[in-house]
Short mmCIF file of C-alpha atoms in Angstrom, two decimals:
data_model
loop_
_atom_site.label_atom_id
_atom_site.label_comp_id
_atom_site.label_asym_id
_atom_site.label_seq_id
_atom_site.Cartn_x
_atom_site.Cartn_y
_atom_site.Cartn_z
CA UNK A 53 7.38 -2.08 -12.90
CA UNK A 54 7.23 -4.51 -15.80
CA UNK A 55 10.26 -2.94 -17.53
CA UNK A 56 12.18 -3.19 -14.32
CA UNK A 57 11.37 -6.81 -13.81
CA UNK A 58 12.39 -7.50 -17.44
CA UNK A 59 15.73 -6.00 -16.59
CA UNK A 60 16.36 -9.06 -14.41
CA UNK A 61 14.90 -11.48 -17.01
CA UNK A 62 17.10 -10.21 -19.78
CA UNK A 63 19.99 -11.70 -17.98
CA UNK A 64 18.56 -15.21 -18.53
CA UNK A 65 20.84 -17.13 -21.00
CA UNK A 66 19.53 -19.64 -23.40
CA UNK A 67 19.82 -23.21 -22.07
CA UNK A 68 22.21 -25.60 -23.66
CA UNK A 69 20.21 -28.41 -25.06
CA UNK A 70 21.97 -31.63 -25.78
CA UNK A 71 21.41 -33.12 -29.22
CA UNK A 72 18.79 -35.96 -28.78
CA UNK A 73 19.50 -39.55 -29.55
CA UNK A 74 17.87 -41.02 -32.66
CA UNK A 75 15.22 -43.24 -31.37
CA UNK A 76 13.54 -46.21 -33.16
CA UNK A 77 10.54 -43.94 -34.05
CA UNK A 78 12.94 -41.47 -35.61
CA UNK A 79 14.54 -44.15 -37.75
CA UNK A 80 11.05 -45.01 -39.13
CA UNK A 81 10.33 -41.36 -39.82
CA UNK A 82 13.68 -41.10 -41.64
CA UNK A 83 12.97 -44.21 -43.73
CA UNK A 84 9.52 -42.87 -44.66
CA UNK A 85 11.16 -39.56 -45.60
CA UNK A 86 13.62 -41.28 -47.93
CA UNK A 87 10.56 -42.77 -49.70
CA UNK A 88 9.01 -39.32 -50.13
CA UNK A 89 6.36 -39.84 -47.42
CA UNK A 90 5.65 -36.70 -45.44
CA UNK A 91 5.46 -37.35 -41.74
CA UNK A 92 4.14 -34.56 -39.41
CA UNK A 93 6.40 -33.88 -36.51
CA UNK A 94 5.62 -32.52 -33.02
CA UNK A 95 6.31 -28.81 -32.91
CA UNK A 96 8.96 -27.78 -30.46
CA UNK A 97 10.00 -24.70 -28.60
CA UNK A 98 12.64 -22.57 -30.41
CA UNK A 99 15.14 -22.77 -27.65
CA UNK A 100 17.28 -19.79 -28.65
CA UNK A 101 17.06 -16.84 -26.13
CA UNK A 102 14.23 -18.38 -24.33
CA UNK A 103 13.56 -17.47 -20.71
CA UNK A 104 14.16 -20.22 -18.18
CA UNK A 105 12.66 -20.05 -14.75
CA UNK A 106 14.08 -22.68 -12.30
CA UNK A 107 11.65 -24.10 -9.75
CA UNK A 108 12.79 -24.89 -6.15
CA UNK A 109 9.99 -27.37 -5.90
CA UNK A 110 7.95 -29.23 -8.45
CA UNK A 111 4.88 -28.69 -6.30
CA UNK A 112 4.07 -25.45 -7.89
CA UNK A 113 1.68 -24.04 -5.17
CA UNK A 114 4.73 -23.66 -2.90
CA UNK A 115 7.87 -22.89 -4.85
CA UNK A 116 10.37 -20.14 -5.80
CA UNK A 117 11.08 -19.38 -9.41
CA UNK A 118 14.52 -17.94 -10.25
CA UNK A 119 16.30 -16.97 -13.44
CA UNK A 120 19.59 -18.65 -14.31
CA UNK A 121 21.56 -15.98 -12.47
CA UNK A 122 19.87 -16.93 -9.24
CA UNK A 123 17.60 -13.87 -9.07
CA UNK A 124 14.15 -14.72 -7.70
CA UNK A 125 11.51 -13.48 -10.04
CA UNK A 126 8.31 -15.24 -8.75
CA UNK A 127 7.36 -17.20 -5.71
CA UNK A 128 4.16 -18.94 -4.64
CA UNK A 129 2.64 -19.72 -1.15
CA UNK A 130 -0.37 -21.87 -0.37
CA UNK A 131 -0.91 -22.16 3.44
CA UNK A 132 -2.33 -25.40 4.56
CA UNK A 133 -6.00 -25.37 5.57
CA UNK A 134 -8.96 -27.75 5.42
CA UNK A 135 -11.36 -26.99 2.61
CA UNK A 136 -10.65 -24.15 0.13
CA UNK A 137 -7.11 -23.32 -0.23
CA UNK A 138 -5.61 -20.19 -1.79
CA UNK A 139 -2.25 -19.88 -3.75
CA UNK A 140 -0.78 -16.38 -3.77
CA UNK A 141 1.68 -15.55 -6.54
CA UNK A 142 4.36 -12.87 -5.67
CA UNK A 143 6.57 -11.11 -7.97
CA UNK A 144 9.93 -9.46 -7.17
CA UNK A 145 10.17 -5.64 -6.74
CA UNK A 146 13.76 -4.87 -7.34
CA UNK A 147 15.54 -2.59 -4.86
CA UNK A 148 16.64 0.56 -6.63
CA UNK A 149 19.28 1.26 -3.95
CA UNK A 150 22.49 -0.21 -5.28
CA UNK A 151 23.88 -0.61 -1.79
CA UNK A 152 20.85 -2.64 -0.58
CA UNK A 153 20.74 -6.08 -2.22
CA UNK A 154 17.51 -7.08 -0.56
CA UNK A 155 14.48 -7.18 -2.89
CA UNK A 156 10.92 -7.08 -1.85
CA UNK A 157 7.92 -8.88 -3.26
CA UNK A 158 4.27 -7.95 -4.07
CA UNK A 159 1.32 -10.09 -4.40
CA UNK A 160 0.12 -9.83 -8.12
CA UNK A 161 -2.21 -12.90 -8.28
CA UNK A 162 -4.23 -15.54 -6.58
CA UNK A 163 -5.78 -18.89 -7.30
CA UNK A 164 -8.72 -19.94 -4.97
CA UNK A 165 -9.01 -23.64 -5.32
CA UNK A 166 -12.58 -24.75 -4.96
CA UNK A 167 -13.48 -28.52 -4.80
CA UNK A 168 -16.87 -28.50 -6.35
CA UNK A 169 -17.58 -25.05 -7.87
CA UNK A 170 -15.14 -23.58 -10.38
CA UNK A 171 -11.93 -22.05 -8.95
CA UNK A 172 -11.21 -18.41 -9.10
CA UNK A 173 -8.16 -16.63 -10.54
CA UNK A 174 -7.11 -13.07 -9.71
CA UNK A 175 -4.40 -11.14 -11.58
CA UNK A 176 -3.61 -7.50 -11.01
CA UNK A 177 -6.98 -7.02 -9.42
CA UNK A 178 -9.04 -8.67 -12.08
CA UNK A 179 -11.06 -11.76 -11.07
CA UNK A 180 -11.76 -14.67 -13.41
CA UNK A 181 -13.75 -17.91 -12.98
CA UNK A 182 -11.61 -20.72 -14.40
CA UNK A 183 -14.47 -22.33 -16.14
CA UNK A 184 -15.00 -19.13 -18.20
CA UNK A 185 -11.51 -17.71 -18.45
CA UNK A 186 -9.54 -21.00 -19.13
CA UNK A 187 -12.18 -23.59 -20.03
CA UNK A 188 -11.54 -27.18 -21.20
CA UNK A 189 -11.24 -27.85 -24.79
CA UNK A 190 -10.70 -30.86 -27.21
CA UNK A 191 -11.63 -34.39 -27.77
CA UNK A 192 -9.70 -35.50 -24.80
CA UNK A 193 -11.85 -33.81 -22.14
CA UNK A 194 -9.88 -31.72 -19.76
CA UNK A 195 -6.43 -32.31 -21.37
CA UNK A 196 -6.46 -28.90 -23.03
CA UNK A 197 -7.00 -25.42 -21.58
CA UNK A 198 -7.47 -22.17 -23.58
CA UNK A 199 -7.41 -18.53 -22.54
CA UNK A 200 -7.33 -15.17 -24.10
CA UNK A 201 -4.65 -12.82 -22.95
CA UNK A 202 -4.70 -9.06 -22.75
CA UNK A 203 -3.01 -8.94 -26.22
CA UNK A 204 -6.22 -10.34 -27.63
CA UNK A 205 -4.45 -13.58 -28.70
CA UNK A 206 -5.86 -17.02 -27.79
CA UNK A 207 -3.48 -19.53 -26.21
CA UNK A 208 -3.72 -23.20 -25.44
CA UNK A 209 -2.11 -25.22 -22.63
CA UNK A 210 -1.76 -29.05 -23.46
CA UNK A 211 -1.77 -31.06 -20.30
CA UNK A 212 0.31 -34.22 -20.93
CA UNK A 213 0.89 -36.83 -18.34
CA UNK A 214 4.31 -35.45 -17.30
CA UNK A 215 4.51 -31.88 -18.61
CA UNK A 216 2.46 -29.03 -19.86
CA UNK A 217 3.01 -27.19 -23.17
CA UNK A 218 1.74 -23.66 -24.13
CA UNK A 219 1.05 -22.74 -27.83
CA UNK A 220 -1.13 -20.17 -29.74
CA UNK A 221 -4.62 -21.54 -30.35
CA UNK A 222 -4.45 -20.73 -34.01
CA UNK A 223 -3.77 -24.09 -35.48
CA UNK A 224 -0.13 -23.46 -36.21
CA UNK A 225 1.20 -25.59 -33.30
CA UNK A 226 4.02 -23.13 -32.53
CA UNK A 227 5.12 -23.99 -29.02
CA UNK A 228 5.89 -21.04 -26.77
CA UNK A 229 6.34 -22.49 -23.30
CA UNK A 230 7.09 -25.86 -21.86
CA UNK A 231 7.62 -27.30 -18.38
CA UNK A 232 10.66 -29.63 -17.75
CA UNK A 233 10.72 -32.19 -14.92
CA UNK A 234 13.67 -32.55 -12.59
CA UNK A 235 16.49 -34.69 -14.07
CA UNK A 236 18.81 -36.72 -11.93
CA UNK A 237 21.24 -37.33 -14.84
CA UNK A 238 20.45 -40.92 -15.32
CA UNK A 239 19.39 -40.04 -18.93
CA UNK A 240 20.72 -36.69 -20.19
CA UNK A 241 22.03 -33.86 -18.08
CA UNK A 242 21.19 -33.33 -14.45
CA UNK A 243 18.96 -30.27 -13.88
CA UNK A 244 16.29 -28.82 -11.55
CA UNK A 245 12.73 -28.51 -12.76
CA UNK A 246 12.13 -25.30 -14.80
CA UNK A 247 9.62 -23.53 -16.98
CA UNK A 248 10.83 -22.41 -20.42
CA UNK A 249 9.07 -19.41 -22.06
CA UNK A 250 9.57 -17.86 -25.47
CA UNK A 251 10.56 -14.15 -25.31
CA UNK A 252 7.56 -13.35 -27.42
CA UNK A 253 5.45 -13.74 -24.33
CA UNK A 254 7.34 -11.28 -22.06
CA UNK A 255 4.49 -8.71 -22.31
CA UNK A 256 2.07 -11.33 -20.68
CA UNK A 257 4.58 -13.05 -18.55
CA UNK A 258 2.51 -12.82 -15.34
CA UNK A 259 -0.47 -14.36 -16.91
CA UNK A 260 1.64 -17.18 -18.39
CA UNK A 261 3.10 -17.94 -15.04
CA UNK A 262 -0.34 -17.86 -13.23
CA UNK A 263 -2.08 -20.12 -15.75
CA UNK A 264 0.93 -22.44 -15.65
CA UNK A 265 0.50 -22.82 -11.95
CA UNK A 266 -3.13 -23.62 -12.51
CA UNK A 267 -2.71 -26.30 -15.31
CA UNK A 268 0.41 -27.87 -13.73
CA UNK A 269 -1.61 -28.35 -10.42
CA UNK A 270 -4.30 -30.13 -12.60
CA UNK A 271 -1.65 -32.19 -14.30
CA UNK A 272 -0.12 -33.18 -10.89
CA UNK A 273 -3.52 -34.21 -9.55
CA UNK A 274 -3.98 -36.56 -12.54
CA UNK A 275 -0.45 -38.04 -12.00
CA UNK A 276 -1.15 -38.53 -8.31
CA UNK A 277 -4.46 -40.17 -9.04
CA UNK A 278 -2.79 -42.53 -11.43
CA UNK A 279 -0.16 -43.52 -8.89
CA UNK A 280 -2.69 -44.21 -6.11
CA UNK A 281 -4.86 -46.28 -8.40
CA UNK A 282 -2.04 -48.42 -9.68
#
C-alpha cells in the first residue's frame, strides 16, 4: 500500500522558492559577520525535492490534501456535534484499473478531541493518548510537542503563532517539515496553504500528517483566542 501511495507522491515537484529580500535584521547580521562575529541563524527546510501537499482549507480538521499534480493523497472529515468531536484521516487507495480514474479512500487514523481529558489519536489501529504520545516540552509551555516515530527517532513540532515546524529532537535543529499559510500575493507569490515535508520522512508520512493535524489545530486555537481577546 505504502509503495503504491508513494508512486503518486514521487510526482511532486520541488516548489520554486523566490529569493527573500534582505531585511533590516539581515543587514545587522551581515555587518556582524564582517566583524567576525558568528550569529546563529534559524535552520530552514532544504527545499530541494521536498513533498508539497496543498490544502483546500486551512481549517485542517476538514480539508483535502493534494500533491502538485492535483492528485488527492489525504483528506480529513470532522462532523459537527456538541461535545467530543472526532477527526478522521483518510488516505487514497489508487485504482489499479487504468481505465477507471476513480480512486477510493480508506480511514487510516483518528483524533478524538476531548475538552478536559487528554485527546486520543489512532493510527493504523494503534491508540495513543496525546499527553503520553505527543507531550508538551520546553520552557514555553505547550509551544513544543515531541513524539517518537516507528523508526525509533524522536521528533519535535514547534508551534509558532502562524505556522508549525517539525525537526528531529536531537539538538541539530534540522527542519524537516513546515506549514505555509495562504498567500494572496500582496507580498511574494500567490499560493494556497500547503504542508512541505522532507523526503526523508516518506517512511513515516502518515504519522507526520496526523500529528500535523493535531498541532495545527492547537495553533489555530491559540490564534483564534488571541483574536477574540484583542
